[in-house]
Amino acid sequence: MSAEELMKDLEELTKKYEEAMEQLKALEESPPVSSSSSATSNAVGQKQIVVFPRDKKIKNFTGRKVTSRSKTLSMN
């Protein structure tokens, strides 16, 4: 790739990064109850990321089935 192409890619990635940071800032500033579905789904995604590492027994992050199964087993 030429230097010009690399600079063009860098500019595009920088724009995307700045847009993502603006969205993140808007999410953090918005109240917990939001009418837009994208904000709420992002919040749910963030919660899942926070929840998984706490349970160190579960090595695979395939989904909720693994965690819910282990919780029901421990309760019984």
N, CA, C and O atoms as a DFTB+ gen file, in Angstrom:
304 C
 N C O
     1  1       0.846      -1.206       0.000
     2  2       0.000       0.000       0.000
     3  2       0.878       1.251       0.000
     4  3       1.946       1.285       0.611
     5  1       0.411       2.245      -0.681
     6  2       1.174       3.489      -0.724
     7  2       0.875       4.322       0.514
     8  3      -0.085       4.059       1.238
     9  1       1.700       5.316       0.743
    10  2       1.515       6.197       1.891
    11  2       0.179       6.935       1.809
    12  3      -0.482       7.162       2.823
    13  1      -0.206       7.306       0.590
    14  2      -1.477       8.029       0.422
    15  2      -2.657       7.149       0.844
    16  3      -3.576       7.602       1.526
    17  1      -2.606       5.880       0.422
    18  2      -3.687       4.950       0.794
    19  2      -3.737       4.755       2.301
    20  3      -4.813       4.712       2.897
    21  1      -2.561       4.638       2.911
    22  2      -2.512       4.463       4.362
    23  2      -3.086       5.682       5.080
    24  3      -3.820       5.546       6.059
    25  1      -2.751       6.861       4.591
    26  2      -3.268       8.086       5.210
    27  2      -4.785       8.152       5.065
    28  3      -5.483       8.572       5.988
    29  1      -5.297       7.734       3.898
    30  2      -6.744       7.747       3.674
    31  2      -7.432       6.791       4.656
    32  3      -8.452       7.132       5.255
    33  1      -6.858       5.586       4.812
    34  2      -7.406       4.612       5.761
    35  2      -7.368       5.171       7.176
    36  3      -8.328       5.031       7.933
    37  1      -6.259       5.802       7.529
    38  2      -6.106       6.362       8.866
    39  2      -7.174       7.420       9.129
    40  3      -7.763       7.462      10.209
    41  1      -7.420       8.269       8.140
    42  2      -8.442       9.305       8.302
    43  2      -9.824       8.685       8.501
    44  3     -10.598       9.138       9.344
    45  1     -10.131       7.643       7.715
    46  2     -11.434       6.979       7.846
    47  2     -11.581       6.348       9.220
    48  3     -12.624       6.478       9.860
    49  1     -10.537       5.665       9.672
    50  2     -10.595       5.017      10.981
    51  2     -10.706       6.058      12.097
    52  3     -11.415       5.846      13.081
    53  1     -10.010       7.170      11.941
    54  2     -10.086       8.228      12.946
    55  2     -11.502       8.778      13.032
    56  3     -12.013       9.020      14.125
    57  1     -12.143       8.978      11.865
    58  2     -13.529       9.463      11.859
    59  2     -14.442       8.468      12.571
    60  3     -15.266       8.854      13.399
    61  1     -14.289       7.182      12.243
    62  2     -15.127       6.149      12.862
    63  2     -14.906       6.126      14.371
    64  3     -15.858       6.011      15.143
    65  1     -13.649       6.236      14.783
    66  2     -13.322       6.228      16.208
    67  2     -13.974       7.413      16.914
    68  3     -14.559       7.259      17.986
    69  1     -13.871       8.588      16.315
    70  2     -14.460       9.782      16.926
    71  2     -15.981       9.653      17.027
    72  3     -16.574      10.048      18.030
    73  1     -16.613       9.095      15.980
    74  2     -18.063       8.891      16.020
    75  2     -18.434       7.918      17.135
    76  3     -19.405       8.135      17.860
    77  1     -17.662       6.853      17.264
    78  2     -17.951       5.858      18.307
    79  2     -17.796       6.479      19.691
    80  3     -18.597       6.209      20.587
    81  1     -16.768       7.312      19.871
    82  2     -16.562       7.960      21.165
    83  2     -17.706       8.913      21.486
    84  3     -18.129       9.021      22.637
    85  1     -18.207       9.608      20.454
    86  2     -19.343      10.515      20.666
    87  2     -20.577       9.725      21.083
    88  3     -21.317      10.145      21.972
    89  1     -20.801       8.570      20.435
    90  2     -21.949       7.724      20.790
    91  2     -21.813       7.227      22.223
    92  3     -22.784       7.204      22.979
    93  1     -20.599       6.830      22.585
    94  2     -20.360       6.339      23.937
    95  2     -20.636       7.441      24.955
    96  3     -21.276       7.204      25.980
    97  1     -20.156       8.630      24.671
    98  2     -20.378       9.763      25.570
    99  2     -21.880      10.040      25.709
   100  3     -22.375      10.302      26.805
   101  1     -22.592       9.977      24.583
   102  2     -24.038      10.203      24.614
   103  2     -24.729       9.126      25.452
   104  3     -25.676       9.415      26.183
   105  1     -24.252       7.889      25.343
   106  2     -24.833       6.796      26.141
   107  2     -24.600       7.037      27.625
   108  3     -25.507       6.853      28.436
   109  1     -23.386       7.450      27.983
   110  2     -23.073       7.667      29.392
   111  2     -23.874       8.824      29.967
   112  3     -24.237       8.809      31.143
   113  1     -24.153       9.833      29.137
   114  2     -24.877      11.002      29.622
   115  2     -26.387      10.781      29.647
   116  3     -27.102      11.479      30.366
   117  1     -26.879       9.816      28.869
   118  2     -28.319       9.602      28.791
   119  2     -28.826       8.949      30.074
   120  3     -28.083       8.214      30.725
   121  1     -30.076       9.205      30.446
   122  2     -30.647       8.577      31.645
   123  2     -30.789       7.068      31.449
   124  3     -30.841       6.606      30.309
   125  1     -30.854       6.290      32.530
   126  2     -30.915       4.833      32.415
   127  2     -32.104       4.349      31.586
   128  3     -31.971       3.410      30.801
   129  1     -33.263       4.986      31.758
   130  2     -34.427       4.598      30.959
   131  2     -34.404       5.406      29.666
   132  3     -34.564       6.626      29.678
   133  1     -34.204       4.709      28.557
   134  2     -34.069       5.398      27.281
   135  2     -35.118       4.883      26.308
   136  3     -35.440       3.695      26.302
   137  1     -35.651       5.787      25.482
   138  2     -36.679       5.371      24.530
   139  2     -36.062       4.699      23.306
   140  3     -36.719       3.887      22.655
   141  1     -34.812       5.024      22.985
   142  2     -34.195       4.438      21.792
   143  2     -33.718       3.027      22.095
   144  3     -33.108       2.780      23.135
   145  1     -33.996       2.105      21.183
   146  2     -33.673       0.701      21.423
   147  2     -32.164       0.465      21.371
   148  3     -31.657      -0.410      22.072
   149  1     -31.447       1.221      20.561
   150  2     -30.015       0.976      20.429
   151  2     -29.291       1.278      21.738
   152  3     -28.369       0.555      22.117
   153  1     -29.694       2.325      22.418
   154  2     -29.043       2.676      23.677
   155  2     -29.291       1.596      24.719
   156  3     -28.380       1.223      25.458
   157  1     -30.516       1.094      24.782
   158  2     -30.815       0.077      25.785
   159  2     -30.095      -1.227      25.473
   160  3     -29.600      -1.889      26.386
   161  1     -30.027      -1.610      24.200
   162  2     -29.346      -2.856      23.873
   163  2     -27.851      -2.729      24.159
   164  3     -27.227      -3.694      24.600
   165  1     -27.275      -1.567      23.919
   166  2     -25.874      -1.361      24.241
   167  2     -25.647      -1.477      25.743
   168  3     -24.660      -2.066      26.186
   169  1     -26.570      -0.911      26.526
   170  2     -26.429      -0.984      27.976
   171  2     -26.466      -2.434      28.438
   172  3     -25.700      -2.831      29.315
   173  1     -27.365      -3.230      27.840
   174  2     -27.449      -4.646      28.197
   175  2     -26.144      -5.342      27.846
   176  3     -25.632      -6.145      28.627
   177  1     -25.605      -5.034      26.667
   178  2     -24.340      -5.639      26.257
   179  2     -23.225      -5.305      27.220
   180  3     -22.414      -6.169      27.550
   181  1     -23.170      -4.064      27.677
   182  2     -22.136      -3.661      28.624
   183  2     -22.290      -4.422      29.938
   184  3     -21.297      -4.852      30.526
   185  1     -23.525      -4.590      30.400
   186  2     -23.745      -5.324      31.649
   187  2     -23.242      -6.753      31.521
   188  3     -22.604      -7.265      32.441
   189  1     -23.518      -7.407      30.395
   190  2     -23.074      -8.791      30.221
   191  2     -21.550      -8.878      30.319
   192  3     -21.008      -9.788      30.946
   193  1     -20.873      -7.924      29.694
   194  2     -19.407      -7.941      29.719
   195  2     -18.915      -7.810      31.153
   196  3     -17.933      -8.444      31.537
   197  1     -19.598      -6.988      31.945
   198  2     -19.186      -6.799      33.338
   199  2     -19.480      -8.051      34.156
   200  3     -18.698      -8.421      35.032
   201  1     -20.617      -8.711      33.870
   202  2     -21.035      -9.854      34.685
   203  2     -20.131     -11.070      34.469
   204  3     -19.779     -11.752      35.432
   205  1     -19.752     -11.350      33.223
   206  2     -19.060     -12.604      32.952
   207  2     -17.739     -12.792      33.704
   208  3     -17.552     -13.837      34.328
   209  1     -16.813     -11.823      33.671
   210  2     -15.517     -12.074      34.301
   211  2     -15.622     -12.351      35.805
   212  3     -14.727     -12.982      36.368
   213  1     -16.684     -11.897      36.464
   214  2     -16.823     -12.106      37.900
   215  2     -16.914     -13.590      38.240
   216  3     -16.372     -14.033      39.252
   217  1     -17.604     -14.359      37.388
   218  2     -17.757     -15.790      37.639
   219  2     -16.575     -16.499      36.982
   220  3     -16.616     -16.806      35.791
   221  1     -15.531     -16.756      37.752
   222  2     -14.289     -17.242      37.157
   223  2     -14.352     -18.726      36.815
   224  3     -13.492     -19.216      36.083
   225  1     -15.349     -19.459      37.325
   226  2     -15.472     -20.875      37.001
   227  2     -15.775     -21.070      35.524
   228  3     -15.354     -22.059      34.923
   229  1     -16.511     -20.120      34.937
   230  2     -16.937     -20.273      33.545
   231  2     -15.851     -19.710      32.629
   232  3     -15.585     -18.508      32.630
   233  1     -15.235     -20.585      31.855
   234  2     -14.147     -20.161      30.987
   235  2     -14.672     -19.714      29.615
   236  3     -14.127     -18.789      29.013
   237  1     -15.725     -20.369      29.126
   238  2     -16.217     -20.023      27.789
   239  2     -17.330     -18.988      27.887
   240  3     -18.215     -19.090      28.736
   241  1     -17.275     -17.986      27.006
   242  2     -18.265     -16.904      27.022
   243  2     -19.333     -17.164      25.959
   244  3     -19.711     -16.253      25.223
   245  1     -19.819     -18.398      25.877
   246  2     -20.740     -18.721      24.787
   247  2     -22.093     -18.063      24.983
   248  3     -22.768     -17.753      24.001
   249  1     -22.506     -17.841      26.213
   250  2     -23.801     -17.193      26.402
   251  2     -24.346     -17.423      27.786
   252  3     -23.639     -17.881      28.684
   253  1     -25.618     -17.098      27.951
   254  2     -26.223     -17.118      29.273
   255  2     -26.516     -18.536      29.754
   256  3     -26.559     -18.774      30.961
   257  1     -26.718     -19.479      28.840
   258  2     -27.110     -20.830      29.239
   259  2     -26.122     -21.399      30.250
   260  3     -26.518     -22.036      31.226
   261  1     -24.837     -21.165      30.008
   262  2     -23.814     -21.732      30.888
   263  2     -23.967     -21.157      32.295
   264  3     -23.949     -21.906      33.272
   265  1     -24.117     -19.833      32.408
   266  2     -24.192     -19.215      33.729
   267  2     -25.478     -19.633      34.433
   268  3     -25.447     -19.969      35.617
   269  1     -26.613     -19.617      33.722
   270  2     -27.873     -19.932      34.383
   271  2     -27.872     -21.390      34.845
   272  3     -28.430     -21.693      35.899
   273  1     -27.264     -22.289      34.088
   274  2     -27.219     -23.693      34.473
   275  2     -26.421     -23.841      35.764
   276  3     -26.839     -24.556      36.674
   277  1     -25.275     -23.168      35.848
   278  2     -24.435     -23.302      37.040
   279  2     -25.141     -22.715      38.261
   280  3     -24.992     -23.233      39.368
   281  1     -25.908     -21.639      38.070
   282  2     -26.627     -21.053      39.193
   283  2     -27.703     -21.991      39.711
   284  3     -27.866     -22.141      40.922
   285  1     -28.451     -22.633      38.791
   286  2     -29.521     -23.531      39.235
   287  2     -28.926     -24.755      39.914
   288  3     -29.504     -25.254      40.880
   289  1     -27.784     -25.254      39.439
   290  2     -27.150     -26.402      40.072
   291  2     -26.700     -26.044      41.488
   292  3     -26.890     -26.832      42.415
   293  1     -26.114     -24.879      41.660
   294  2     -25.615     -24.491      42.980
   295  2     -26.779     -24.268      43.949
   296  3     -26.637     -24.504      45.149
   297  1     -27.927     -23.815      43.438
   298  2     -29.079     -23.615      44.303
   299  2     -29.639     -24.954      44.770
   300  3     -30.076     -25.078      45.914
   301  1     -29.629     -25.948      43.900
   302  2     -30.137     -27.269      44.296
   303  2     -29.074     -27.972      45.119
   304  3     -29.283     -29.102      45.562
